[in-house]
PDB file of C-alpha atoms and ligand atoms in Angstrom:
ATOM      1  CA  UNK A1217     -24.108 -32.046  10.774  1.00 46.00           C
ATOM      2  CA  UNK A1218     -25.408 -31.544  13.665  1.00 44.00           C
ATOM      3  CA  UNK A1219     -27.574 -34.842  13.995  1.00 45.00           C
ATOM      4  CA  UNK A1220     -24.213 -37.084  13.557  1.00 45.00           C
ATOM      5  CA  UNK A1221     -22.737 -35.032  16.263  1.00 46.00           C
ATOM      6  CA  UNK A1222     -25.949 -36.172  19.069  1.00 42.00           C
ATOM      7  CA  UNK A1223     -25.621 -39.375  17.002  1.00 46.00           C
ATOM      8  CA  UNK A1224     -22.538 -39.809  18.190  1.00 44.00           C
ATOM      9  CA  UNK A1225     -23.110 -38.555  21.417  1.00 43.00           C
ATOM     10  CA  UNK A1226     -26.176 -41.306  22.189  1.00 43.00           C
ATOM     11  CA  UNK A1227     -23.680 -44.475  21.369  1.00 42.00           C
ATOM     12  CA  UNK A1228     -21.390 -43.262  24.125  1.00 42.00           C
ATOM     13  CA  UNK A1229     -20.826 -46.298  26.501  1.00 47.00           C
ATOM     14  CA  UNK A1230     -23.392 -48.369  24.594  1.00 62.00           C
ATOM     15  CA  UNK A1231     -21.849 -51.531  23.387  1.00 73.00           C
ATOM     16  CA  UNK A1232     -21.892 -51.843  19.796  1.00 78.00           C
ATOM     17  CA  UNK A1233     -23.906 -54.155  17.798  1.00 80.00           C
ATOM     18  CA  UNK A1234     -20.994 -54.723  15.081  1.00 83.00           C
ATOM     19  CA  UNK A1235     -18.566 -55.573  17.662  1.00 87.00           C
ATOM     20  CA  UNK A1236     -18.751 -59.733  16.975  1.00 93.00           C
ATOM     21  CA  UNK A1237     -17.791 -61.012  13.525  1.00 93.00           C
ATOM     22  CA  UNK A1238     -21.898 -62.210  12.288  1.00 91.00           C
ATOM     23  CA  UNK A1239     -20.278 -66.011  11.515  1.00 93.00           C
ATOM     24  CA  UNK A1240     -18.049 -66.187  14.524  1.00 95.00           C
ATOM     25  CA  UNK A1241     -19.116 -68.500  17.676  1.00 97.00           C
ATOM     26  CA  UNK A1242     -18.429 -66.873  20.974  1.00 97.00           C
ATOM     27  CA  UNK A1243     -17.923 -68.664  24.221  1.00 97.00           C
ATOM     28  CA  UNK A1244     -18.977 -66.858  27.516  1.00 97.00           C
ATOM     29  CA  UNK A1245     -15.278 -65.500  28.658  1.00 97.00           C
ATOM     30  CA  UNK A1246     -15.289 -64.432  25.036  1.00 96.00           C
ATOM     31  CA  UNK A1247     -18.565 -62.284  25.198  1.00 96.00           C
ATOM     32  CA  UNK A1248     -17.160 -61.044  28.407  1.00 95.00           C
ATOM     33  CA  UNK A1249     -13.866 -59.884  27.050  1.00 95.00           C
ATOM     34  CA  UNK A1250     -15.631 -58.525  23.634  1.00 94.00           C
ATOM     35  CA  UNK A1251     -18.002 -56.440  25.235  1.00 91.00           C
ATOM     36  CA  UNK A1252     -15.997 -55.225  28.267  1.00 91.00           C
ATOM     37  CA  UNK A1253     -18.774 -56.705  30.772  1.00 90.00           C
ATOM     38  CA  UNK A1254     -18.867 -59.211  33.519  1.00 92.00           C
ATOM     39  CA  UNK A1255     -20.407 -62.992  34.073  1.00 94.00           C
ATOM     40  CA  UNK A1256     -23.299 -61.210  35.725  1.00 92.00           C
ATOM     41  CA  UNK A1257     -24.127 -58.865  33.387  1.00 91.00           C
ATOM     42  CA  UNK A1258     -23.864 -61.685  30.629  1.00 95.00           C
ATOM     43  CA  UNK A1259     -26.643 -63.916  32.365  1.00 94.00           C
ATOM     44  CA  UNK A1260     -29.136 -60.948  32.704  1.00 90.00           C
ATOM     45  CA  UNK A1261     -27.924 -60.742  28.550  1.00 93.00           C
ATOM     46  CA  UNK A1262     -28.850 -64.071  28.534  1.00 94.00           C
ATOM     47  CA  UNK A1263     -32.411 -63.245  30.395  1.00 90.00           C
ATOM     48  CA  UNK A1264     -32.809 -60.261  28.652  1.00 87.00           C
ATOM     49  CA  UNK A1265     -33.449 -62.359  25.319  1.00 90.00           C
ATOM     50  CA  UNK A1266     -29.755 -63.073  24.110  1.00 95.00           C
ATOM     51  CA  UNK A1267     -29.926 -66.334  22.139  1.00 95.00           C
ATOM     52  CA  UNK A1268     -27.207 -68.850  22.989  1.00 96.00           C
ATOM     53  CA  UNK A1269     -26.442 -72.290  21.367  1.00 96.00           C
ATOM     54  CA  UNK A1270     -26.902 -74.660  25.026  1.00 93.00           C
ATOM     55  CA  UNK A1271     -23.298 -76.943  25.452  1.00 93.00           C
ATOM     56  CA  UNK A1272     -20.395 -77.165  27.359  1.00 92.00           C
ATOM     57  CA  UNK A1273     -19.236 -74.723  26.948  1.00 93.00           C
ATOM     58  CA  UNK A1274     -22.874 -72.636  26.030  1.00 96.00           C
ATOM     59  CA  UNK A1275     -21.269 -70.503  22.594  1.00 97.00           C
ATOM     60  CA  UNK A1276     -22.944 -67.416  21.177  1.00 97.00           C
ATOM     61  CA  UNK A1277     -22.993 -66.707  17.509  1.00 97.00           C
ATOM     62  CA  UNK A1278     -21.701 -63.474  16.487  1.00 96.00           C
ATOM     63  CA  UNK A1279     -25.152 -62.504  14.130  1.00 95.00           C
ATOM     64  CA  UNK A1280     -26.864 -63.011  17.681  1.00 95.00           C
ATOM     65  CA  UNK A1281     -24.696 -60.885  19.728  1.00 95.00           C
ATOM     66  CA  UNK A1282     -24.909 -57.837  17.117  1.00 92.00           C
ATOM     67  CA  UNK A1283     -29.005 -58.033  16.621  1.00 90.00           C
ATOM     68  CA  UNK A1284     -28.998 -58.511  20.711  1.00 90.00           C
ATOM     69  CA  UNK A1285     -26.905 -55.443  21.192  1.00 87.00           C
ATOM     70  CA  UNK A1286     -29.004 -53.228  18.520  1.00 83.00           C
ATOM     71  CA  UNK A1287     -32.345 -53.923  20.045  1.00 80.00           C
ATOM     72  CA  UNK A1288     -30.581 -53.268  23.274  1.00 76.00           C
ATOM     73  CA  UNK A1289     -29.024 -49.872  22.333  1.00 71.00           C
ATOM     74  CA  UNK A1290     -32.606 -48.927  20.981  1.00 67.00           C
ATOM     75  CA  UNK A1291     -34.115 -49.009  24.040  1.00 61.00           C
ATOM     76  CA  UNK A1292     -31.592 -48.170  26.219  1.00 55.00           C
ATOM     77  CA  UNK A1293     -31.693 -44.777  28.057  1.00 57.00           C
ATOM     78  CA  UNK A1294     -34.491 -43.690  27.328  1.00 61.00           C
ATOM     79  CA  UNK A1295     -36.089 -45.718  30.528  1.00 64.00           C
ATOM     80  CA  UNK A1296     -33.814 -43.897  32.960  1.00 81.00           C
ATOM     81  CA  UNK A1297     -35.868 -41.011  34.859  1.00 85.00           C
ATOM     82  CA  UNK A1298     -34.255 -37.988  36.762  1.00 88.00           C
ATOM     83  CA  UNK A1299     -33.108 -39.081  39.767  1.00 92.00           C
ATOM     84  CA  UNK A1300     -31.880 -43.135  38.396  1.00 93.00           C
ATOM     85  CA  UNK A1301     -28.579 -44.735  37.377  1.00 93.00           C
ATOM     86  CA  UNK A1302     -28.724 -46.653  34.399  1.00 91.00           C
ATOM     87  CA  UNK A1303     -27.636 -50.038  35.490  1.00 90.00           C
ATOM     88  CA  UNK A1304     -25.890 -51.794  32.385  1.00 86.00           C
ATOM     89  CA  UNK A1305     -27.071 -54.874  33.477  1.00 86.00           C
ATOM     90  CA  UNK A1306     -30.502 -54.719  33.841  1.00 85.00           C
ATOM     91  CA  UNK A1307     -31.047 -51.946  31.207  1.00 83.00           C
ATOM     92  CA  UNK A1308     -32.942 -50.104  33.255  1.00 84.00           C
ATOM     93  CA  UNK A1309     -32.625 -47.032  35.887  1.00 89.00           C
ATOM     94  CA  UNK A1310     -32.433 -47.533  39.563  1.00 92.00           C
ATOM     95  CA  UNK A1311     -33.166 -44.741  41.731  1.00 93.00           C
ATOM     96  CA  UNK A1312     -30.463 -42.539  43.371  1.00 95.00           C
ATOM     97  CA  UNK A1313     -33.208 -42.254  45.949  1.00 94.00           C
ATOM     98  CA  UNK A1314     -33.274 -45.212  48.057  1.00 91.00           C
ATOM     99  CA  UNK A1315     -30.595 -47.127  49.253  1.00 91.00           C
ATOM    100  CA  UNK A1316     -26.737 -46.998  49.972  1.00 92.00           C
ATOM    101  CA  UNK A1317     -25.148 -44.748  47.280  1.00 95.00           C
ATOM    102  CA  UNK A1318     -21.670 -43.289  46.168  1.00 95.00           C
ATOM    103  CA  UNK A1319     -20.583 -40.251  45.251  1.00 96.00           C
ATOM    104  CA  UNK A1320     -17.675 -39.425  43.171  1.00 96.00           C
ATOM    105  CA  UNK A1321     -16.459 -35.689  42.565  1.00 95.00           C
ATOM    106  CA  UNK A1322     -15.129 -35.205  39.301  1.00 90.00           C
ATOM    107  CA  UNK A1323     -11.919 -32.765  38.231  1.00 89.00           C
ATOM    108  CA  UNK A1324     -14.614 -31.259  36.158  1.00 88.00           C
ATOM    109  CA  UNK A1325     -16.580 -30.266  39.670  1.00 90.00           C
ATOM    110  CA  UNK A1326     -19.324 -32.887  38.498  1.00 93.00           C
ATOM    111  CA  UNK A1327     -20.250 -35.924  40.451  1.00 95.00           C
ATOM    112  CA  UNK A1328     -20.849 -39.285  39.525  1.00 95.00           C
ATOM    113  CA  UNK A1329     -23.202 -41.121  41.933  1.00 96.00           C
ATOM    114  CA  UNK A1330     -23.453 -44.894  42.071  1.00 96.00           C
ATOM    115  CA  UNK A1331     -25.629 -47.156  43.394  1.00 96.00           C
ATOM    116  CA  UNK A1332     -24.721 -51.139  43.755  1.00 94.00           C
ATOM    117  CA  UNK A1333     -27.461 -52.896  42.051  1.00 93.00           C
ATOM    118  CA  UNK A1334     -30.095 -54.839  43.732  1.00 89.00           C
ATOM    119  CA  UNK A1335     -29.950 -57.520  41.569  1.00 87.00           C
ATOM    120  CA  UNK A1336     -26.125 -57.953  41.729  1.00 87.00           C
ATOM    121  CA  UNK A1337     -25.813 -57.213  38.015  1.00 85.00           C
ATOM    122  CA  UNK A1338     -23.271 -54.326  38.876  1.00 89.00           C
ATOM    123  CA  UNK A1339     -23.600 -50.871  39.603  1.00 94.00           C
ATOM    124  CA  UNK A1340     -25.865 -48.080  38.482  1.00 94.00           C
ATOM    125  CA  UNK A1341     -24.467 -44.779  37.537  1.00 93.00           C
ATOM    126  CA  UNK A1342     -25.213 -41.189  36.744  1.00 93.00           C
ATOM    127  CA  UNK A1343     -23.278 -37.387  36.284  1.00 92.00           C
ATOM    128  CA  UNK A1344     -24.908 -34.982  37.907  1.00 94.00           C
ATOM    129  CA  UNK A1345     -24.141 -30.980  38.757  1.00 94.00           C
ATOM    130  CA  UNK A1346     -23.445 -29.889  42.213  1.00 94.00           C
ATOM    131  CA  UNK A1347     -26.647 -28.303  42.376  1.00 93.00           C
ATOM    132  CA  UNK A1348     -28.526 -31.692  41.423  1.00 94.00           C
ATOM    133  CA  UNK A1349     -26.729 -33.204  43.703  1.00 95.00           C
ATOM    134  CA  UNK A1350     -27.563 -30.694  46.544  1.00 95.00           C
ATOM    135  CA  UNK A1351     -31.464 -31.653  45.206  1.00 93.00           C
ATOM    136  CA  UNK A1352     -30.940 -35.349  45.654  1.00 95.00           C
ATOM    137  CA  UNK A1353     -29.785 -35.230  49.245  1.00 94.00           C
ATOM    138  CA  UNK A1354     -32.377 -32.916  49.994  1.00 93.00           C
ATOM    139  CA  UNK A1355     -34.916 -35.690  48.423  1.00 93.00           C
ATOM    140  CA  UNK A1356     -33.246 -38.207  49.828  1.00 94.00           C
ATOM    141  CA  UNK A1357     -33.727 -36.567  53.487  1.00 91.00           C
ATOM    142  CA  UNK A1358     -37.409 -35.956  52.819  1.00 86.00           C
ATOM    143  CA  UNK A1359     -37.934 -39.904  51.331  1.00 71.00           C
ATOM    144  CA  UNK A1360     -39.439 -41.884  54.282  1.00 60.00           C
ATOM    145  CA  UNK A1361     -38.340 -44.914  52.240  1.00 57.00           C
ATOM    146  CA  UNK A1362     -34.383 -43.598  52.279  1.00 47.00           C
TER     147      UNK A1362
HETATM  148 ZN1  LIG B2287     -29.410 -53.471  37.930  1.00 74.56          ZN
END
């Protein structure tokens, strides 16, 4: 019982690899649309290992999209460290450490901070309590590279 529950918890914001119909042929604004995401994000996809059928217009096959998005969601989070934003288009963390961020304070008295990502693929993101956050401006401060 309780495994389905964390189960469930894990997929939270992760794309699912069911989401495209396995015999279907995509084009890009239809990945896009599908998978809530933007042209960015799609070409790191794309770099990341996402097979594509090359044309005008370049189409994706729906088997493709699913196996791209399970070995994605495999390896997801697990990369992000303490004080990083998982960036959904890189797949990766980016620390909350360095460089221009944004805080948001949440009705729930949380904060979400963002930071753009380098690489233009979007933004990185990450909840943390009032007291982390208190610990991340104070590392911040003491971060010659801030
Ligand atoms: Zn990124």
């Amino acid at each position: 019982m309780t495994a389905s529950v964390s189960d469930k918890k894990a997929r939270r914001n992760l794309q699912s690899s069911t989401a495209a119909k396995i015999n279907e042929l995509y084009d890009s604004q239809d990945v896009i649309k599908l998978y809530g995401i933007n042209r960015n994000t799609l070409l790191n996809w794309i770099k990341a290992g996402l097979a594509y059928i090359e044309g005008e217009p370049r189409l994706f096959l729906g088997a493709d999209l699913n196996t791209f998005q399970k070995k994605r969601n495999g390896n997801s989070r697990k990369n992000v460290g303490a004080y990083e934003g998982y960036c959904p288009g890189c797949r990766t963390g980016h620390s909350l450490l360095v460089g221009d961020i944004r805080v948001k304070p949440m009705s729930t008295g949380n904060f979400r901070i963002y930071r753009a990502c380098p690489d233009g693929a979007g933004e990185a993101g990450k909840w943390f309590s009032k007291e982390e956050l208190a610990v991340i401006y104070q590392l911040r401060e003491s971060n010659p590279g801030a």
